[in-house]
Amino acid sequence: MILNDRQRRAFAIALAAMAGFVDSVGFLSADGYFVSFMSGNTTRLGVALGTAPTHALVPALLIIGFITGVTGGALVSERAGVLRKPAVLAFVTLLLLAASLARAFDHHVLMMGCLVLAMGALNNTFQRDGEVTVGLTYMTGALVKLGIGLAGQISGKRQGRWTSWAQLWMGLLAGAVLGAFLQDRLPMACLWIASAWGTLMVAIAFKVPSES
């Protein structure tokens, strides 16, 4: 299990925090739409289709953009081989830089497009045999595993397995809090901060061992 390795776990938590940061900035910039939480956008799409179909375009485009980002990140991952992590994160960081420039020049739609592509691509960071092993921009699965781990802890069958998933969730939460705080006070700086964060993660990624 990847999160049992301390180095990979710390790296995953830092990336989840970055995802929370970006999603929080995107959420506050887009009237309650998400750039990484597609379950929320799917619910908004369903509500729009059921009540006001003319409002369905935005969540639909965000979902399509996210899938496109995942696909692009997967292609980068396949071609990068053992350098998968830094290659994927470099791709993500370039998209974050593009989003930063788009915001600086007041191109809101382009900014949101780059953000959702980046968050989709980010989920390719941790892979084994072509399968994503740790989702970084969505926490429902992590919370399910946390609950199952707690059950194992209570029953005495499994000890301590829930803590890694709790840490991953708290990383995303902490990033979201920081993103909201800075978006409220330094809105033009937020995405540059995210880009710098991504650049740092690229450098660290060279030192994190591959899963396969």
mmCIF file of C-alpha atoms in Angstrom, residues 23 37 62 74 84 89 99 107 113 132 140 143-144 151 162 164 166 171 178-179 199 206:
data_model
loop_
_atom_site.group_PDB
_atom_site.id
_atom_site.type_symbol
_atom_site.label_atom_id
_atom_site.label_comp_id
_atom_site.label_asym_id
_atom_site.label_seq_id
_atom_site.Cartn_x
_atom_site.Cartn_y
_atom_site.Cartn_z
ATOM 1 C CA ASP A 23 -10.219 23.669 -6.015
ATOM 2 C CA PHE A 37 -14.530 17.618 -7.391
ATOM 3 C CA LEU A 62 -16.101 21.177 -16.510
ATOM 4 C CA ALA A 74 -2.298 9.473 -18.645
ATOM 5 C CA ARG A 84 6.187 9.533 -14.648
ATOM 6 C CA LEU A 89 3.555 17.201 -12.364
ATOM 7 C CA ALA A 99 -4.252 29.565 -15.636
ATOM 8 C CA HIS A 107 -9.580 35.515 -19.395
ATOM 9 C CA GLY A 113 -10.316 25.446 -18.423
ATOM 10 C CA VAL A 132 -4.463 5.065 -10.294
ATOM 11 C CA THR A 140 -14.814 10.014 -1.089
ATOM 12 C CA LEU A 143 -13.059 8.527 3.524
ATOM 13 C CA VAL A 144 -14.559 5.115 2.754
ATOM 14 C CA ALA A 151 -13.893 -0.629 11.774
ATOM 15 C CA TRP A 162 -7.061 4.371 8.754
ATOM 16 C CA SER A 164 -2.977 7.446 6.379
ATOM 17 C CA ALA A 166 -7.243 10.571 7.481
ATOM 18 C CA GLY A 171 -4.186 17.580 3.618
ATOM 19 C CA LEU A 178 -5.502 28.136 2.713
ATOM 20 C CA GLY A 179 -6.840 28.623 -0.813
ATOM 21 C CA THR A 199 7.158 23.563 -9.386
ATOM 22 C CA PHE A 206 12.531 13.129 -8.784
#
